[in-house]
XYZ file of C-alpha atoms in Angstrom:
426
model
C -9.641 9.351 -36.764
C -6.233 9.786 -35.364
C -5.082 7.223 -33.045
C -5.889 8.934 -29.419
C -2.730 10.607 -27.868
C -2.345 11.164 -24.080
C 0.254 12.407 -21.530
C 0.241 10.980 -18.535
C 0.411 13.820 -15.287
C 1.630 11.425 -12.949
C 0.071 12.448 -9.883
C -0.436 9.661 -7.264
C -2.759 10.996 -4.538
C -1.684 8.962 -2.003
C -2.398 11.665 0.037
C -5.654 11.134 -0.089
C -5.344 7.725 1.771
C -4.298 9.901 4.632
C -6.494 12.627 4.970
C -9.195 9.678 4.408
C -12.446 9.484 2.312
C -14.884 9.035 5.679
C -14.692 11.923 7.031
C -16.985 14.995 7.527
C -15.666 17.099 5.375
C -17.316 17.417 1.604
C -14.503 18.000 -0.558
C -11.796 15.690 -0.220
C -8.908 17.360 -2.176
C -8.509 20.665 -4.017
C -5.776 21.236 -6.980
C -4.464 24.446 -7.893
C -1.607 24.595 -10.767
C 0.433 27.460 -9.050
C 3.774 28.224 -9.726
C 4.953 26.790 -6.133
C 3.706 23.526 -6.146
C 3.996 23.159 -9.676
C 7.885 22.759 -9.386
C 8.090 20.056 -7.273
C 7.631 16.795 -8.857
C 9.369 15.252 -11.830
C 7.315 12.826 -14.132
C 9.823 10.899 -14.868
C 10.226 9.183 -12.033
C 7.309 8.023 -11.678
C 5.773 6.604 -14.962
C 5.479 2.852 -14.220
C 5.533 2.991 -10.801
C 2.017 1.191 -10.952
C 3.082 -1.946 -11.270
C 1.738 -5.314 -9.197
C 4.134 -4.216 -6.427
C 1.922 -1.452 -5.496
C 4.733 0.970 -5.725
C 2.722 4.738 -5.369
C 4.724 7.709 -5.666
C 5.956 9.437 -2.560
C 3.422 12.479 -1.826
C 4.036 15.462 -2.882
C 3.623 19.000 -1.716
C 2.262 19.836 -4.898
C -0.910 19.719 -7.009
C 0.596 19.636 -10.566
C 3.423 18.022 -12.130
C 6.600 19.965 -13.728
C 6.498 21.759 -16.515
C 10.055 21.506 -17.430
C 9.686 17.416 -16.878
C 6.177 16.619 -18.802
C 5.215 19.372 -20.909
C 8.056 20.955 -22.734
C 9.685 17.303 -22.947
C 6.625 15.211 -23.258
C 4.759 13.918 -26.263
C 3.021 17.182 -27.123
C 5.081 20.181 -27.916
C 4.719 23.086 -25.316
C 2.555 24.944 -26.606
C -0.425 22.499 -27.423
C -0.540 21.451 -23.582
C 1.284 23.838 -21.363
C 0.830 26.171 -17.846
C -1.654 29.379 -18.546
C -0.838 32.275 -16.305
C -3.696 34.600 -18.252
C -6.335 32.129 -18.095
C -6.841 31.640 -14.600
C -9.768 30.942 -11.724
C -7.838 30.136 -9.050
C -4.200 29.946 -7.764
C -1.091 31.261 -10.377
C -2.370 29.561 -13.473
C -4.044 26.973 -15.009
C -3.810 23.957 -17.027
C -4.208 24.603 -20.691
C -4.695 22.305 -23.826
C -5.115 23.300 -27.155
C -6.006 21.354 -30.533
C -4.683 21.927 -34.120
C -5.116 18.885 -36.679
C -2.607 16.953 -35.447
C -3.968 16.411 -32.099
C -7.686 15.385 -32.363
C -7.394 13.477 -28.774
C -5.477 15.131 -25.720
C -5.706 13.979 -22.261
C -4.015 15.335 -19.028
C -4.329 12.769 -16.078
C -4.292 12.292 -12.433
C -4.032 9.139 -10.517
C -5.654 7.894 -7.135
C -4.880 4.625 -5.975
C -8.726 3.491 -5.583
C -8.375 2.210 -1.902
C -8.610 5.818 -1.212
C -12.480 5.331 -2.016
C -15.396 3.896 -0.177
C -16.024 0.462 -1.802
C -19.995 1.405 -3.438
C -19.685 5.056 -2.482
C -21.285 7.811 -5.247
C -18.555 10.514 -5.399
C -18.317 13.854 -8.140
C -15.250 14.804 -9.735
C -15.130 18.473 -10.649
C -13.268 20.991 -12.613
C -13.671 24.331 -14.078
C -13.658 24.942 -17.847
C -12.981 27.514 -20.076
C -13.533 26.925 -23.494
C -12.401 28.820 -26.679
C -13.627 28.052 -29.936
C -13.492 23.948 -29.489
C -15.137 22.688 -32.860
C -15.217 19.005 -33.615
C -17.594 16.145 -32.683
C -16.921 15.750 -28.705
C -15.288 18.686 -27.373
C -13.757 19.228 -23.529
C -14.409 18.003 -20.786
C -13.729 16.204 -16.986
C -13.530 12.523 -16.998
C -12.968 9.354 -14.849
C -11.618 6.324 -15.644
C -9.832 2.792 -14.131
C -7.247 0.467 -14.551
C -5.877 -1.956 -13.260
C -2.493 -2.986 -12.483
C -1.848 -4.081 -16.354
C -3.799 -0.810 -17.272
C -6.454 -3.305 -18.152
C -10.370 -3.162 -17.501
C -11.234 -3.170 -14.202
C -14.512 -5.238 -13.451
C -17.716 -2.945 -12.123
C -16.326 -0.070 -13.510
C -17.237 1.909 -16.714
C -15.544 5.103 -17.380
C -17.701 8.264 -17.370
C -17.649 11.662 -18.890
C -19.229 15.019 -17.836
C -21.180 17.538 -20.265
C -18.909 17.889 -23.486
C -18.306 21.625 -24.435
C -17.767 23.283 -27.442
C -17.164 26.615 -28.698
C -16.400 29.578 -26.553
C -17.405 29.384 -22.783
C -16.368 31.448 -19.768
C -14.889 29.358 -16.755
C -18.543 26.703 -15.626
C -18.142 23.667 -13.383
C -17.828 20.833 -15.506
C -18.368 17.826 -13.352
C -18.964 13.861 -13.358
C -20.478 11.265 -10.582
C -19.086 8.137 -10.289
C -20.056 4.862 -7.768
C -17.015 2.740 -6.606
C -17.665 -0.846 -7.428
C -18.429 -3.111 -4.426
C -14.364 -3.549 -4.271
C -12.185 -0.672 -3.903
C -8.957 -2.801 -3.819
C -5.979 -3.700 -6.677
C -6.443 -1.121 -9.058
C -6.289 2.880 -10.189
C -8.526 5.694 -10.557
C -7.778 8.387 -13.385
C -9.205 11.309 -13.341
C -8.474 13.592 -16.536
C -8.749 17.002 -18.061
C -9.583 16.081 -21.853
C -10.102 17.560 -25.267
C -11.096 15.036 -27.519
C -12.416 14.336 -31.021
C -12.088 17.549 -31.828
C -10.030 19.742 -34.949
C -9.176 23.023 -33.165
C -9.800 24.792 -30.268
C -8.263 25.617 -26.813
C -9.855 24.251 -22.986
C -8.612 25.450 -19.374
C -8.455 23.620 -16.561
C -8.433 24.326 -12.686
C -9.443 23.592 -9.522
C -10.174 19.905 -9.773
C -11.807 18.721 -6.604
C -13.519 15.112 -5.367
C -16.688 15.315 -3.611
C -18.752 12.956 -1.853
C -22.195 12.484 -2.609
C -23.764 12.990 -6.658
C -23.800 16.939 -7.054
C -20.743 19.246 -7.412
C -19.771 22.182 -4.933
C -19.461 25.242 -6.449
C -18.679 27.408 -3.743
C -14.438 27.404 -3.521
C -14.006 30.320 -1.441
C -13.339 28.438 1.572
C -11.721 25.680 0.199
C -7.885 25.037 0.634
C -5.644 22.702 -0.661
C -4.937 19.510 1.001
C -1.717 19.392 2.359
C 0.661 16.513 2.017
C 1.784 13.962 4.531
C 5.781 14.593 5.102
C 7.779 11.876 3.065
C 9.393 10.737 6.383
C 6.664 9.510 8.447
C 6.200 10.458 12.318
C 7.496 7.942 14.633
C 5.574 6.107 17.011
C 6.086 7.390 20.513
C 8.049 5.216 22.137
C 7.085 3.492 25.437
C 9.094 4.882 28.740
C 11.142 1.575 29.113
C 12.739 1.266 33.035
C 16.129 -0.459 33.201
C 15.602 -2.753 36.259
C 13.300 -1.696 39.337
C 12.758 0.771 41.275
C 10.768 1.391 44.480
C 7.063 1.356 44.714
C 6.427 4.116 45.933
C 8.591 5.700 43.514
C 7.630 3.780 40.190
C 5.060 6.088 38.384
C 6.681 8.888 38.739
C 9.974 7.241 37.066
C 8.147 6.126 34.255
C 6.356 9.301 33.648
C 9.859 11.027 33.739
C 11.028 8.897 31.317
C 7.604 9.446 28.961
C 8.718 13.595 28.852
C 12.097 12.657 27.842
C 13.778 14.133 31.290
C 16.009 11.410 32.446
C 19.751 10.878 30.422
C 19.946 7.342 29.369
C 23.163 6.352 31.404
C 20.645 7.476 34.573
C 18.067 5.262 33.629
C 18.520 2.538 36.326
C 20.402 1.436 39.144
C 17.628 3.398 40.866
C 18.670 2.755 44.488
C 22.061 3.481 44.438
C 23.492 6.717 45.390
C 23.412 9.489 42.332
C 26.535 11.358 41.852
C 27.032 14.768 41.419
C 28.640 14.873 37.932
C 24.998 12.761 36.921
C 21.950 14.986 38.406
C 24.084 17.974 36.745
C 23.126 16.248 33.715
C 19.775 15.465 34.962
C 19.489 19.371 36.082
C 20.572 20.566 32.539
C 18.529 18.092 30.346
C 15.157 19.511 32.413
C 16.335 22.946 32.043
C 16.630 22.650 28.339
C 13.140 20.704 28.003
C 11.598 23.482 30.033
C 13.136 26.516 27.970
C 12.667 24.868 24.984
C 16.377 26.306 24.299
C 20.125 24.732 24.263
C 21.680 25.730 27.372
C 24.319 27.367 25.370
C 21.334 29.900 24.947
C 19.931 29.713 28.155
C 23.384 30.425 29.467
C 23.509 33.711 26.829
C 20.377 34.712 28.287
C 21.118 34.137 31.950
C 22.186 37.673 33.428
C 24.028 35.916 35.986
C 25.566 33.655 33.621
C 29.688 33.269 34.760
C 31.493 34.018 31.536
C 34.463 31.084 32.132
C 34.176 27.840 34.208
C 37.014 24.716 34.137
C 37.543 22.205 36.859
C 40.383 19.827 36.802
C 39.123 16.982 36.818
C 36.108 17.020 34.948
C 35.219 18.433 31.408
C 31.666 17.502 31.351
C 29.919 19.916 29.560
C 26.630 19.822 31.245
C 28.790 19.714 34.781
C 30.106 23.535 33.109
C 26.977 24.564 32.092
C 25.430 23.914 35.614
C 28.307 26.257 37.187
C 28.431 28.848 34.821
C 24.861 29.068 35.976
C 25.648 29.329 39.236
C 23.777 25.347 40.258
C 26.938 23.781 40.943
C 30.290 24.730 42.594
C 33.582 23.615 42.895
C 34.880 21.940 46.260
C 37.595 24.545 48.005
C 40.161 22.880 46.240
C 39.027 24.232 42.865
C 38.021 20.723 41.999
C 34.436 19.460 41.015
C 34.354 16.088 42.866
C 32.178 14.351 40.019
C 31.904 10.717 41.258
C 31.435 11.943 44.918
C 27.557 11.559 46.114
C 25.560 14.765 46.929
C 23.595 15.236 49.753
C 19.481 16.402 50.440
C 20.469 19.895 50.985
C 22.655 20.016 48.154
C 19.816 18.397 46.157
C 17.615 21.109 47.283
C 20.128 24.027 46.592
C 20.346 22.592 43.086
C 16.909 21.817 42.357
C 16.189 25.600 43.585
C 18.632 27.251 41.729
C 17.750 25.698 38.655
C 14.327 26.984 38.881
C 15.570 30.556 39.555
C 17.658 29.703 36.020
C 14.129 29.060 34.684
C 12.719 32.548 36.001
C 10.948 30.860 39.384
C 11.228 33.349 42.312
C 12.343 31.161 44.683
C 11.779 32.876 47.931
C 9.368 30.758 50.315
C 8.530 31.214 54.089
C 10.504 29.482 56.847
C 8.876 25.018 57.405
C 9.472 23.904 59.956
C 11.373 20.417 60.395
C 12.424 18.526 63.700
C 15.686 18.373 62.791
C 16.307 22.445 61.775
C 19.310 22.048 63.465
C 21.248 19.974 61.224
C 20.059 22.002 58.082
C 23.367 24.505 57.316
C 22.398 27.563 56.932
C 22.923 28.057 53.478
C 20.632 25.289 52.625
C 17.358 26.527 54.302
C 16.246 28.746 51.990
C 16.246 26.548 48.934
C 15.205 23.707 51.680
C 12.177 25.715 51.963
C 11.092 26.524 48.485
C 11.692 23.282 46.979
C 9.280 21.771 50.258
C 6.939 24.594 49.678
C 6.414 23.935 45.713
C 6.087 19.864 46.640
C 9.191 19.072 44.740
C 11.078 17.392 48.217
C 8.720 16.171 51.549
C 9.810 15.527 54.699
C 11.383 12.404 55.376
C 9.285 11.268 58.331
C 5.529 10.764 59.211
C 6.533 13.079 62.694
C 4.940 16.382 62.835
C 6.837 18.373 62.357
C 9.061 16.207 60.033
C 12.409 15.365 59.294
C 14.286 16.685 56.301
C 17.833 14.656 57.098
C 19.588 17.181 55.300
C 22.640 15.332 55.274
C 21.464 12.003 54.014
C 22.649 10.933 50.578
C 20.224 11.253 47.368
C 19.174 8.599 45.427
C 18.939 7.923 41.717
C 15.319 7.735 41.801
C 14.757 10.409 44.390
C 17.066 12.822 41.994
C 14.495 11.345 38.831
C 11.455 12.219 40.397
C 12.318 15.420 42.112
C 13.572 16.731 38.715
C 10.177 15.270 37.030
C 8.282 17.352 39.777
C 10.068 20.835 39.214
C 9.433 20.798 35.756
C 6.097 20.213 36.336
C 6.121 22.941 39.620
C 7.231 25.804 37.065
């Protein structure tokens, strides 16, 4: 006999390790050789990647390796192992070997790393098979295997084979169980689409699938393939970090500002002092654009009473622009913007209020009463009374009725919270 030839598929399933073996779910992964995910991987750069540093490949978003990389230019020529687009169950096409009597052995094969199985857990591995006029001694079939990190034997483990077929068979389950030895750690699982000991002949492959438990799962129709993890992993949220302390009473609210991303880093702390009014227009804008879900450049496009040109002379902040051209902001009567100069209550509530009108809010509200109406301007009292009617600014007194003190300066954390409040008011 021939010495045995094989190709190696390189397909590390790491993904498996993610969507995880313990689950409810019966089958654990599902492979179809279409012509989209088929394209996506390249052999080479994987084959010895399975070395004592552990090194998987990447996941990939695809179930098959490429053509171009391990068929065409592997050790058989094309058209002994190659992609079948006639002689297909599921997907675009399937996996298809064929013999002549120069190839008695063939073997396509897929890797697992085996901490993706339950140490002492009975699992199937599954394929269909189509068969056509396989005549030797063995014939096709699924198979499992190990190895270790020297592709040497791994201890517990004997490798298994399902039914062999021969001759000419329509597309059957062809399946084999296999029991994890009491360790599941430091080596790899193979699973492989073979044709072996035989003199001619031609075997399709698709659909391979691992199942828990000893039986296969014939029923596919609702059966999708697993998707792979993204090569860049998610980042851990970060916790809301304050920068120094502010007041009790104000404390949670901070922090939970700071959790939905609201508050511009060069805001974050000094939380006492007096905020200016070049800073809450960057507090105002940063909400706005968490809220829309939009740049304000769009928000501005989409804002009918958007002001076409804005410039101050002594500021070019952007988000200090963006907040006029809304109409949130103005200029002093000098045609300047005043950015370092503090802003008042009832300019935090005309702000606050107009912002929310950016956002869509209808921001009329029925006259509150405060005890000290009569130092509220008048062109304050309308936004004074929405923003106190939506909870977004109290009174500033326990009195009934209370003080607003309309003309007291706005702190840092008062501008932090009220902003966390109004995105959470609309």
């Amino acid at each position: 006999m021939k010495k045995a030839l094989s190709i190696i598929l390189a397909l590390a399933m790491l993904m498996t390790l993610c969507v995880g073996f313990g689950g409810s779910a019966e089958i654990k992964n599902f492979l179809q050789i279409d012509e989209e995910t088929a394209s996506t991987i390249n052999m080479s750069a994987y084959m010895g990647d399975f070395g004592p540093d552990r090194k998987y490949p990447l996941p990939a978003t695809g179930s098959w390796i490429n053509k171009g990389e391990t068929i065409e230019g592997g050790w058989f020529p094309s058209e002994y192992m190659s992609f079948d687009t006639e002689n297909v169950k599921f997907g675009a096409r399937s996996l298809m070997l064929k013999m002549n009597k120069d190839f008695q052995h063939m073997s396509a094969s897929f890797y697992m790393p085996s901490e993706a199985f339950e140490a002492g857990k009975t699992y199937t591995f599954q394929a269909y098979l189509k068969t056509n006029k396989v005549l030797g001694t063995e014939g096709a079939r699924v198979h499992v295997g190990a190895l270790d990190y020297n592709h040497g034997a791994v201890s517990g483990w004997a490798d298994v084979g399902a039914e062999l077929i021969t001759g000419t068979k329509d597309w059957m389950l062809n399946s084999v169980t296999f029991t994890m030895p009491a360790s599941n750690e430091g080596f790899i699982m193979t699973f492989n689409c073979q044709i072996w000991a035989s003199l001619s002949g031609t075997a399709w492959f698709d659909g391979l699938a691992v199942v828990e438990g000893d039986q296969p799962v014939a029923d596919y129709a609702s059966i999708a393939p697993i998707e792979a993890p993204s090569a860049e992993p998610t980042p851990a949220p970060v916790a809301p970090t304050l920068n120094g302390e502010p007041s009790a009473w104000a404390k949670e609210e901070i922090l939970k500002a700071l959790e939905a991303d609201l508050v511009p880093e060069h805001v974050n702390g000094s939380y006492t002092t007096d905020i200016t009014r070049s800073d809450f227009c960057d507090l105002i804008i940063k909400m706005i654009e968490k809220k829309s879900g939009k740049a304000i450049a769009d928000v501005i496009a989409g804002y009918a009473d958007a002001k076409a040109e804005v410039s101050f002379p002594d500021t070019d902040s952007a988000n200090v622009i963006a907040a006029a051209k809304l109409g949130i902001v103005n200029g002093r009567s000098s045609g300047a913007f005043d950015p370092t100069a503090n802003i008042t209550r009832q300019e935090a509530a005309k702000m606050l209020a107009l912002a929310a009108k950016v956002l869509g809010a209808d921001i009329t509200a029925s006259e509150v009463a405060f005890a000290d109406a009569d130092s509220i301007y008048a062109w304050a009292k309308e936004f004074i009374y929405y923003v106190n009617t939506i909870g977004v600014m109290n009174g500033t007194s326990t009195t009934t009725p209370p003080n607003f003190s309309p003309l007291r300066t706005y702190t840092r954390e008062q501008s932090i919270l009220t902003v966390y409040r109004l995105f959470n008011a609309l």
